[in-house]
């Protein structure tokens, strides 16, 4: 029994053998593990510190996107309104162009005899006086019948004055 007891004593005694390579690596890993954990914790802390900035950036980007979308919608609505206004202007311009063409055609029908006949009236009909007064306003002249008759005294010059009139540069006040 004594022999068996000595075996038990041998089992209880610490081993003096060197640990195997795996044990060395495990021991070495355990020794450096707190440093790795500390580095990983520092890196995680830095990332966590950046999260609010990232969240703010995303929130700001979302707000900017929503603002841009709202601006885009407003611009699209304004474009539609401008297109409607443009169509209305085109319609009005077509009407004015038609009137202008009719006026040019009427101007081309004027002759010296017609002008001389107008000038011969002592007291013209109201429609004739109003029409000639409008012409005198366009020519920036006095609208009295005496002044109108003086302007009509040279029919060729009067017709030329009307033909050469700068209709594209009429003062806006005159058009009202």
Coordinates of N, CA, C and O in Angstrom, one line a residue:
X1 N 0.8 -1.2 0.0 CA 0.0 0.0 0.0 C 0.8 1.2 0.0 O 0.4 2.2 -0.4
X2 N 1.9 1.0 0.5 CA 2.8 2.1 0.6 C 3.2 2.5 -0.8 O 3.3 3.7 -1.1
X3 N 3.2 1.5 -1.7 CA 3.6 1.8 -3.1 C 2.5 2.6 -3.7 O 2.7 3.5 -4.5
X4 N 1.2 2.3 -3.4 CA 0.2 3.0 -4.0 C 0.0 4.4 -3.4 O -0.4 5.4 -4.1
X5 N 0.4 4.6 -2.2 CA 0.4 5.9 -1.6 C 1.4 6.8 -2.2 O 1.2 8.0 -2.3
X6 N 2.5 6.3 -2.6 CA 3.5 7.2 -3.1 C 3.1 7.7 -4.5 O 3.5 8.7 -4.9
X7 N 2.3 6.9 -5.2 CA 1.8 7.4 -6.5 C 0.8 8.5 -6.3 O 0.9 9.5 -7.1
X8 N 0.1 8.5 -5.2 CA -0.9 9.6 -5.0 C -0.1 10.8 -4.6 O -0.5 11.9 -5.0
X9 N 1.0 10.7 -3.9 CA 1.8 11.8 -3.5 C 2.4 12.4 -4.8 O 2.6 13.6 -4.9
X10 N 2.8 11.6 -5.7 CA 3.4 12.1 -6.9 C 2.4 12.9 -7.7 O 2.8 13.9 -8.3
X11 N 1.1 12.4 -7.7 CA 0.1 13.2 -8.5 C -0.2 14.5 -7.9 O -0.5 15.5 -8.6
X12 N 0.0 14.6 -6.6 CA -0.3 15.9 -5.9 C 0.8 16.9 -6.1 O 0.6 18.1 -5.9
X13 N 2.0 16.5 -6.3 CA 3.1 17.4 -6.4 C 3.1 18.2 -7.7 O 2.7 17.6 -8.7
X14 N 3.4 19.4 -7.6 CA 3.4 20.2 -8.9 C 4.4 19.7 -9.9 O 5.5 19.2 -9.5
X15 N 4.0 19.8 -11.1 CA 4.9 19.3 -12.2 C 6.0 20.3 -12.5 O 5.7 21.5 -12.5
X16 N 7.1 19.9 -12.7 CA 8.3 20.7 -13.0 C 8.5 20.8 -14.5 O 9.5 21.4 -15.0
X17 N 7.7 20.1 -15.3 CA 7.8 20.1 -16.7 C 7.4 21.4 -17.3 O 6.5 22.1 -16.8
X18 N 8.0 21.8 -18.4 CA 7.6 23.0 -19.1 C 6.3 22.8 -19.8 O 6.0 21.8 -20.3
X19 N 5.4 23.9 -19.8 CA 4.1 23.8 -20.5 C 4.3 23.6 -22.0 O 5.3 24.1 -22.5
X20 N 3.4 23.0 -22.6 CA 3.5 22.9 -24.1 C 3.3 24.2 -24.8 O 2.9 25.2 -24.2
X21 N 3.6 24.2 -26.0 CA 3.5 25.5 -26.8 C 2.1 26.1 -26.8 O 1.9 27.3 -26.7
X22 N 1.0 25.3 -26.8 CA -0.4 25.8 -26.8 C -0.6 26.5 -25.5 O -1.2 27.5 -25.4
X23 N -0.1 26.0 -24.4 CA -0.3 26.6 -23.1 C 0.4 27.9 -23.1 O 0.0 28.9 -22.5
X24 N 1.6 28.0 -23.7 CA 2.4 29.2 -23.7 C 1.6 30.3 -24.5 O 1.5 31.4 -24.1
X25 N 1.1 29.9 -25.6 CA 0.3 30.8 -26.5 C -0.9 31.3 -25.7 O -1.3 32.5 -25.7
X26 N -1.6 30.4 -25.0 CA -2.8 30.8 -24.2 C -2.4 31.7 -23.1 O -3.1 32.7 -22.8
X27 N -1.3 31.4 -22.5 CA -0.9 32.3 -21.4 C -0.5 33.6 -21.9 O -0.8 34.6 -21.3
X28 N 0.2 33.6 -23.0 CA 0.6 34.9 -23.6 C -0.6 35.7 -24.0 O -0.7 36.9 -23.8
X29 N -1.6 35.0 -24.6 CA -2.8 35.7 -25.0 C -3.6 36.3 -23.8 O -4.1 37.4 -23.9
X30 N -3.6 35.6 -22.7 CA -4.3 36.0 -21.5 C -3.5 37.2 -21.0 O -4.1 38.1 -20.4
X31 N -2.2 37.3 -21.1 CA -1.5 38.4 -20.6 C -1.7 39.6 -21.4 O -1.8 40.7 -20.9
X32 N -1.8 39.6 -22.7 CA -2.0 40.7 -23.6 C -3.5 41.0 -23.7 O -3.9 42.1 -24.3
X33 N -4.4 40.2 -23.4 CA -5.8 40.4 -23.6 C -6.3 41.7 -22.9 O -7.1 42.4 -23.5
X34 N -6.0 42.1 -21.7 CA -6.4 43.3 -21.1 C -6.0 44.5 -22.0 O -6.8 45.5 -22.1
X35 N -4.8 44.5 -22.6 CA -4.4 45.6 -23.4 C -5.3 45.7 -24.7 O -5.7 46.8 -25.1
X36 N -5.6 44.5 -25.3 CA -6.4 44.5 -26.5 C -7.8 45.0 -26.1 O -8.4 45.7 -26.9
X37 N -8.3 44.6 -25.0 CA -9.6 45.0 -24.6 C -9.7 46.5 -24.4 O -10.6 47.2 -24.8
X38 N -8.6 47.0 -23.8 CA -8.5 48.5 -23.5 C -8.5 49.2 -24.9 O -9.2 50.2 -25.0
X39 N -7.7 48.7 -25.8 CA -7.7 49.4 -27.1 C -9.0 49.3 -27.8 O -9.5 50.3 -28.4
X40 N -9.6 48.1 -27.8 CA -10.9 47.9 -28.4 C -12.0 48.9 -27.7 O -12.8 49.5 -28.4
X41 N -11.9 49.0 -26.4 CA -12.8 49.9 -25.7 C -12.6 51.3 -26.1 O -13.5 52.1 -26.3
X42 N -11.3 51.7 -26.3 CA -11.0 53.1 -26.7 C -11.6 53.4 -28.1 O -12.2 54.4 -28.4
X43 N -11.4 52.4 -29.0 CA -11.9 52.5 -30.3 C -13.4 52.6 -30.3 O -14.0 53.4 -31.0
X44 N -14.0 51.8 -29.5 CA -15.5 51.8 -29.4 C -16.0 53.1 -28.9 O -17.0 53.7 -29.3
X45 N -15.3 53.7 -27.9 CA -15.6 55.0 -27.3 C -15.6 56.1 -28.4 O -16.4 56.9 -28.4
X46 N -14.5 56.0 -29.2 CA -14.4 57.0 -30.3 C -15.5 56.9 -31.3 O -16.1 57.9 -31.7
X47 N -15.9 55.6 -31.6 CA -17.0 55.4 -32.5 C -18.3 55.9 -31.9 O -19.1 56.6 -32.6
X48 N -18.5 55.7 -30.6 CA -19.7 56.1 -29.9 C -19.8 57.6 -29.9 O -20.8 58.2 -30.1
X49 N -18.6 58.3 -29.7 CA -18.6 59.7 -29.7 C -19.0 60.3 -31.1 O -19.5 61.4 -31.2
X50 N -18.7 59.5 -32.2 CA -19.0 60.0 -33.5 C -20.5 59.8 -33.9 O -21.0 60.4 -34.8
X51 N -21.2 58.9 -33.1 CA -22.6 58.6 -33.5 C -23.5 59.8 -33.4 O -24.2 60.0 -34.4
X52 N -23.4 60.7 -32.4 CA -24.2 61.9 -32.5 C -24.0 62.8 -33.7 O -24.9 63.3 -34.3
X53 N -22.7 62.9 -34.1 CA -22.4 63.7 -35.3 C -23.0 63.0 -36.5 O -23.5 63.7 -37.4
X54 N -22.8 61.7 -36.6 CA -23.4 61.0 -37.7 C -24.9 61.1 -37.7 O -25.5 61.4 -38.8
X55 N -25.5 61.0 -36.6 CA -27.0 61.1 -36.5 C -27.4 62.5 -36.9 O -28.4 62.7 -37.6
X56 N -26.7 63.5 -36.4 CA -27.0 64.9 -36.8 C -26.8 65.1 -38.3 O -27.6 65.8 -38.9
X57 N -25.8 64.6 -38.8 CA -25.5 64.7 -40.3 C -26.7 64.1 -41.0 O -27.2 64.7 -42.0
X58 N -27.1 62.9 -40.6 CA -28.2 62.2 -41.3 C -29.5 63.0 -41.1 O -30.2 63.3 -42.1
X59 N -29.7 63.6 -39.9 CA -30.9 64.4 -39.7 C -30.9 65.6 -40.5 O -31.9 66.0 -41.1
X60 N -29.7 66.3 -40.6 CA -29.6 67.5 -41.4 C -29.8 67.2 -42.8 O -30.4 68.0 -43.6
X61 N -29.2 66.1 -43.3 CA -29.4 65.7 -44.7 C -30.8 65.5 -45.0 O -31.3 65.9 -46.0
X62 N -31.5 64.8 -44.1 CA -32.9 64.5 -44.3 C -33.7 65.8 -44.4 O -34.6 66.0 -45.2
X63 N -33.4 66.8 -43.5 CA -34.1 68.1 -43.5 C -33.8 68.8 -44.8 O -34.7 69.4 -45.4
X64 N -32.6 68.8 -45.2 CA -32.2 69.5 -46.5 C -32.9 68.8 -47.6 O -33.4 69.5 -48.5
X65 N -33.0 67.5 -47.6 CA -33.7 66.8 -48.7 C -35.2 67.2 -48.7 O -35.7 67.5 -49.8
X66 N -35.8 67.2 -47.5 CA -37.2 67.6 -47.5 C -37.4 69.1 -47.9 O -38.4 69.4 -48.6
X67 N -36.5 69.9 -47.6 CA -36.5 71.3 -48.0 C -36.4 71.4 -49.5 O -37.1 72.2 -50.2
X68 N -35.4 70.7 -50.1 CA -35.3 70.7 -51.5 C -36.5 70.1 -52.2 O -36.9 70.6 -53.3
X69 N -37.1 69.1 -51.7 CA -38.3 68.5 -52.3 C -39.4 69.6 -52.2 O -40.2 69.7 -53.2
X70 N -39.6 70.3 -51.1 CA -40.6 71.3 -51.0 C -40.3 72.4 -52.1 O -41.2 72.9 -52.7
X71 N -39.1 72.8 -52.2 CA -38.7 73.8 -53.2 C -39.0 73.3 -54.6 O -39.5 74.1 -55.4
X72 N -38.7 72.1 -54.8 CA -38.9 71.5 -56.1 C -40.4 71.6 -56.5 O -40.8 72.0 -57.6
X73 N -41.3 71.2 -55.5 CA -42.7 71.3 -55.7 C -43.2 72.7 -56.0 O -44.0 72.9 -56.9
X74 N -42.7 73.7 -55.2 CA -43.0 75.1 -55.4 C -42.6 75.5 -56.8 O -43.4 76.2 -57.5
X75 N -41.4 75.2 -57.2 CA -40.9 75.6 -58.5 C -41.8 74.9 -59.6 O -42.1 75.6 -60.6
X76 N -42.2 73.7 -59.4 CA -43.0 73.0 -60.4 C -44.4 73.7 -60.5 O -44.9 73.9 -61.6
X77 N -44.9 74.2 -59.4 CA -46.2 74.9 -59.4 C -46.0 76.3 -60.1 O -46.8 76.7 -60.9
X78 N -44.9 76.9 -59.8 CA -44.6 78.2 -60.4 C -44.4 78.1 -61.9 O -44.9 78.9 -62.7
X79 N -43.8 77.0 -62.3 CA -43.6 76.7 -63.8 C -45.0 76.6 -64.4 O -45.2 77.1 -65.5
X80 N -45.8 75.8 -63.8 CA -47.2 75.7 -64.4 C -47.9 77.0 -64.5 O -48.5 77.3 -65.5
X81 N -47.8 77.8 -63.4 CA -48.4 79.1 -63.4 C -47.8 80.0 -64.6 O -48.6 80.7 -65.3
X82 N -46.5 80.0 -64.7 CA -45.8 80.8 -65.7 C -46.2 80.3 -67.1 O -46.4 81.1 -68.1
X83 N -46.4 79.0 -67.3 CA -46.8 78.4 -68.6 C -48.2 78.9 -68.9 O -48.5 79.2 -70.1
X84 N -49.1 79.0 -67.9 CA -50.5 79.5 -68.1 C -50.4 81.0 -68.5 O -51.1 81.4 -69.4
X85 N -49.6 81.7 -67.8 CA -49.4 83.2 -68.1 C -48.9 83.3 -69.5 O -49.4 84.2 -70.2
X86 N -47.9 82.5 -69.8 CA -47.3 82.6 -71.2 C -48.3 82.3 -72.2 O -48.4 83.0 -73.3
X87 N -49.2 81.3 -72.0 CA -50.2 81.0 -73.0 C -51.2 82.1 -73.1 O -51.6 82.5 -74.2
X88 N -51.5 82.8 -72.0 CA -52.5 83.9 -72.0 C -51.8 85.1 -72.8 O -52.5 85.7 -73.6
X89 N -50.5 85.3 -72.5 CA -49.8 86.4 -73.2 C -49.8 86.1 -74.7 O -50.0 87.0 -75.6
X90 N -49.5 84.8 -75.1 CA -49.5 84.5 -76.5 C -50.9 84.7 -77.1 O -51.0 85.3 -78.3
X91 N -52.0 84.4 -76.4 CA -53.3 84.7 -77.0 C -53.5 86.1 -77.1 O -54.1 86.6 -78.2
X92 N -53.2 86.9 -76.1 CA -53.3 88.4 -76.2 C -52.5 89.0 -77.4 O -52.9 89.8 -78.1
X93 N -51.3 88.4 -77.5 CA -50.4 88.9 -78.5 C -50.9 88.6 -79.9 O -50.8 89.4 -80.8
X94 N -51.5 87.4 -80.0 CA -52.1 87.1 -81.3 C -53.2 88.1 -81.6 O -53.4 88.5 -82.8
X95 N -54.0 88.4 -80.6 CA -55.1 89.4 -80.9 C -54.6 90.8 -81.2 O -55.1 91.4 -82.2
X96 N -53.5 91.2 -80.5 CA -52.9 92.5 -80.8 C -52.2 92.5 -82.2 O -52.3 93.5 -83.0
X97 N -51.6 91.4 -82.5 CA -51.0 91.3 -83.9 C -52.0 91.4 -85.0 O -51.8 92.0 -86.0
X98 N -53.1 90.8 -84.7 CA -54.2 90.8 -85.7 C -54.7 92.3 -85.9 O -54.9 92.8 -87.0
X99 N -54.8 93.0 -84.8 CA -55.3 94.4 -84.8 C -54.2 95.2 -85.5 O -54.5 96.1 -86.3
X100 N -52.9 95.0 -85.2 CA -51.8 95.7 -85.8 C -51.8 95.5 -87.3 O -51.6 96.5 -88.1
X101 N -52.0 94.3 -87.7 CA -52.0 94.0 -89.2 C -53.1 94.7 -89.8 O -53.0 95.3 -90.9
X102 N -54.3 94.8 -89.2 CA -55.5 95.5 -89.7 C -55.2 97.0 -89.9 O -55.5 97.6 -90.8
X103 N -54.5 97.5 -88.8 CA -54.2 98.9 -88.8 C -53.2 99.2 -90.0 O -53.3 100.3 -90.6
X104 N -52.2 98.4 -90.1 CA -51.2 98.6 -91.2 C -51.9 98.5 -92.6 O -51.6 99.3 -93.5
X105 N -52.8 97.6 -92.7 CA -53.6 97.5 -94.0 C -54.4 98.7 -94.2 O -54.5 99.2 -95.3
X106 N -55.0 99.2 -93.1 CA -55.8 100.4 -93.3 C -55.0 101.6 -93.6 O -55.3 102.5 -94.4
X107 N -53.8 101.7 -93.0 CA -52.8 102.8 -93.3 C -52.4 102.7 -94.8 O -52.3 103.8 -95.4
X108 N -52.2 101.5 -95.3 CA -51.9 101.4 -96.7 C -53.0 101.9 -97.6 O -52.7 102.1 -98.8
X109 N -54.2 101.9 -97.1 CA -55.4 102.3 -98.0 C -55.6 103.9 -98.0 O -56.4 104.4 -98.7
X110 N -54.8 104.6 -97.1 CA -55.0 106.0 -97.1 C -54.4 106.6 -98.3 O -53.4 106.2 -98.9
X111 N -55.2 107.6 -98.8 CA -54.7 108.4 -100.0 C -54.8 109.9 -99.7 O -55.5 110.3 -98.7
X112 N -54.2 110.7 -100.5 CA -54.2 112.2 -100.3 C -55.6 112.7 -100.4 O -56.0 113.6 -99.6
X113 N -56.5 112.2 -101.2 CA -57.9 112.7 -101.3 C -58.6 112.5 -100.0 O -59.4 113.4 -99.6
X114 N -58.4 111.4 -99.4 CA -59.1 111.1 -98.1 C -58.7 112.1 -97.0 O -59.5 112.6 -96.2
X115 N -57.4 112.3 -97.0 CA -56.8 113.2 -96.0 C -57.3 114.7 -96.2 O -57.7 115.4 -95.3
X116 N -57.3 115.1 -97.5 CA -57.8 116.4 -97.8 C -59.3 116.5 -97.5 O -59.7 117.6 -97.0
X117 N -60.1 115.5 -97.6 CA -61.5 115.5 -97.3 C -61.6 115.7 -95.8 O -62.5 116.5 -95.3
X118 N -60.8 115.0 -95.0 CA -60.9 115.1 -93.5 C -60.6 116.6 -93.1 O -61.2 117.1 -92.2
X119 N -59.6 117.1 -93.7 CA -59.1 118.5 -93.4 C -60.2 119.5 -93.7 O -60.3 120.6 -93.1
X120 N -61.0 119.2 -94.7 CA -62.0 120.2 -95.1 C -63.2 120.4 -94.2 O -63.9 121.3 -94.3
X121 N -63.4 119.5 -93.2 CA -64.5 119.6 -92.3 C -64.3 120.8 -91.4 O -63.2 121.0 -90.8
X122 N -65.3 121.6 -91.3 CA -65.3 122.8 -90.3 C -65.5 122.2 -88.9 O -64.8 122.7 -88.0
X123 N -66.4 121.3 -88.8 CA -66.6 120.7 -87.5 C -66.8 119.2 -87.8 O -67.9 118.8 -88.3
X124 N -65.8 118.3 -87.6 CA -65.8 116.9 -88.0 C -66.8 116.1 -87.1 O -67.1 116.5 -85.9
X125 N -67.3 115.0 -87.5 CA -68.1 114.1 -86.7 C -67.3 113.7 -85.5 O -66.0 113.6 -85.6
X126 N -67.9 113.3 -84.4 CA -67.3 113.0 -83.2 C -66.3 111.8 -83.4 O -65.2 111.8 -82.9
X127 N -66.7 110.8 -84.1 CA -65.8 109.6 -84.3 C -64.5 110.0 -85.1 O -63.4 109.5 -84.7
X128 N -64.7 110.9 -86.0 CA -63.5 111.4 -86.8 C -62.6 112.2 -85.9 O -61.4 112.0 -85.8
X129 N -63.2 113.1 -85.1 CA -62.4 113.9 -84.2 C -61.7 113.0 -83.1 O -60.5 113.2 -82.8
X130 N -62.4 112.1 -82.6 CA -61.8 111.2 -81.6 C -60.6 110.3 -82.2 O -59.6 110.2 -81.5
X131 N -60.8 109.9 -83.4 CA -59.7 109.1 -84.0 C -58.5 109.9 -84.3 O -57.4 109.5 -84.0
X132 N -58.7 111.1 -84.8 CA -57.6 112.0 -85.1 C -57.0 112.5 -83.8 O -55.7 112.7 -83.8
X133 N -57.7 112.7 -82.8 CA -57.2 113.1 -81.5 C -56.3 112.0 -80.9 O -55.2 112.3 -80.4
X134 N -56.7 110.8 -81.1 CA -55.8 109.7 -80.6 C -54.5 109.7 -81.4 O -53.4 109.5 -80.8
X135 N -54.6 109.9 -82.7 CA -53.3 110.0 -83.5 C -52.5 111.2 -83.0 O -51.2 111.0 -82.9
X136 N -53.1 112.3 -82.7 CA -52.3 113.4 -82.2 C -51.6 113.1 -80.8 O -50.5 113.6 -80.6
X137 N -52.3 112.4 -80.0 CA -51.7 111.9 -78.7 C -50.5 111.1 -79.0 O -49.4 111.3 -78.4
X138 N -50.6 110.1 -80.0 CA -49.5 109.3 -80.3 C -48.3 110.1 -80.9 O -47.2 109.8 -80.6
X139 N -48.6 111.2 -81.6 CA -47.6 112.0 -82.2 C -47.1 113.1 -81.2 O -46.3 113.9 -81.5
X140 N -47.7 113.1 -80.0 CA -47.3 114.0 -79.0 C -47.6 115.5 -79.4 O -46.7 116.4 -79.3
X141 N -48.8 115.7 -80.0 CA -49.2 117.0 -80.5 C -50.5 117.5 -79.9 O -51.2 116.6 -79.3
X142 N -50.8 118.7 -80.0 CA -52.0 119.3 -79.5 C -53.2 118.6 -80.2 O -53.2 118.3 -81.4
X143 N -54.3 118.4 -79.4 CA -55.5 117.7 -79.9 C -56.6 118.6 -80.4 O -57.7 118.1 -80.7
X144 N -56.4 119.9 -80.4 CA -57.4 120.8 -80.9 C -57.7 120.6 -82.4 O -56.8 120.1 -83.1
X145 N -58.9 120.9 -82.9 CA -59.2 120.7 -84.3 C -58.3 121.6 -85.2 O -57.8 121.1 -86.2
X146 N -57.9 122.7 -84.7 CA -57.1 123.6 -85.5 C -55.7 123.0 -85.7 O -55.1 123.0 -86.8
X147 N -55.2 122.4 -84.6 CA -53.8 121.7 -84.7 C -53.9 120.5 -85.6 O -53.0 120.2 -86.3
X148 N -55.0 119.7 -85.5 CA -55.2 118.6 -86.3 C -55.2 119.0 -87.8 O -54.6 118.3 -88.6
X149 N -56.0 120.0 -88.1 CA -56.1 120.5 -89.5 C -54.7 120.9 -90.0 O -54.4 120.7 -91.2
X150 N -53.9 121.6 -89.2 CA -52.6 122.0 -89.6 C -51.7 120.8 -89.9 O -50.9 120.8 -90.9
X151 N -51.8 119.7 -89.1 CA -51.1 118.5 -89.3 C -51.5 117.8 -90.6 O -50.7 117.2 -91.3
X152 N -52.8 117.9 -90.9 CA -53.3 117.3 -92.1 C -53.1 118.1 -93.4 O -53.4 117.7 -94.5
X153 N -52.5 119.3 -93.2 CA -52.4 120.2 -94.4 C -51.5 119.7 -95.5 O -51.6 120.0 -96.6
X154 N -50.5 118.8 -95.1 CA -49.7 118.2 -96.1 C -50.0 116.7 -96.0 O -49.3 115.9 -95.3
X155 N -50.9 116.2 -96.8 CA -51.3 114.8 -96.8 C -50.2 113.8 -97.0 O -50.1 112.8 -96.3
X156 N -49.3 114.0 -97.9 CA -48.2 113.1 -98.1 C -47.3 113.0 -96.9 O -46.9 111.9 -96.5
X157 N -47.0 114.1 -96.3 CA -46.2 114.1 -95.0 C -46.9 113.4 -93.9 O -46.3 112.7 -93.1
X158 N -48.2 113.7 -93.8 CA -49.0 113.0 -92.7 C -49.0 111.5 -92.9 O -48.8 110.8 -91.9
X159 N -49.2 111.0 -94.1 CA -49.2 109.6 -94.3 C -47.8 109.0 -94.0 O -47.7 108.0 -93.4
X160 N -46.8 109.7 -94.4 CA -45.4 109.2 -94.2 C -45.1 109.2 -92.7 O -44.5 108.3 -92.1
X161 N -45.6 110.2 -91.9 CA -45.5 110.3 -90.5 C -46.1 109.1 -89.8 O -45.5 108.5 -88.9
X162 N -47.3 108.7 -90.3 CA -48.0 107.5 -89.7 C -47.2 106.2 -90.1 O -47.1 105.3 -89.3
X163 N -46.8 106.1 -91.3 CA -46.1 104.9 -91.8 C -44.8 104.7 -91.0 O -44.4 103.6 -90.6
X164 N -44.1 105.8 -90.7 CA -42.8 105.7 -90.0 C -42.9 105.7 -88.5 O -41.9 105.7 -87.8
X165 N -44.1 105.8 -88.0 CA -44.3 105.9 -86.6 C -43.6 104.7 -85.9 O -43.8 103.5 -86.3
X166 N -42.9 104.9 -84.8 CA -42.2 103.9 -84.0 C -43.2 103.3 -83.0 O -43.2 103.6 -81.8
X167 N -44.0 102.3 -83.5 CA -45.0 101.7 -82.7 C -44.4 100.8 -81.6 O -45.0 100.5 -80.6
X168 N -43.1 100.4 -81.8 CA -42.5 99.5 -80.8 C -42.0 100.2 -79.6 O -41.7 99.5 -78.6
X169 N -41.9 101.5 -79.7 CA -41.3 102.3 -78.5 C -42.3 103.3 -78.0 O -41.9 104.4 -77.5
X170 N -43.6 102.9 -78.0 CA -44.6 103.8 -77.5 C -44.5 103.8 -75.9 O -44.3 102.8 -75.3
X171 N -44.6 105.0 -75.3 CA -44.6 105.0 -73.9 C -45.7 104.3 -73.3 O -46.8 104.3 -73.8
X172 N -45.5 103.6 -72.2 CA -46.5 102.7 -71.6 C -47.7 103.6 -71.2 O -48.9 103.2 -71.3
X173 N -47.5 104.8 -70.7 CA -48.5 105.7 -70.3 C -49.5 105.9 -71.5 O -50.7 106.0 -71.3
X174 N -49.0 106.0 -72.7 CA -49.8 106.3 -73.9 C -50.7 105.1 -74.2 O -51.8 105.3 -74.7
X175 N -50.3 103.9 -73.9 CA -51.0 102.7 -74.2 C -52.2 102.5 -73.3 O -53.1 101.8 -73.7
X176 N -52.2 103.2 -72.2 CA -53.4 103.0 -71.3 C -54.4 104.0 -71.7 O -55.5 103.8 -71.8

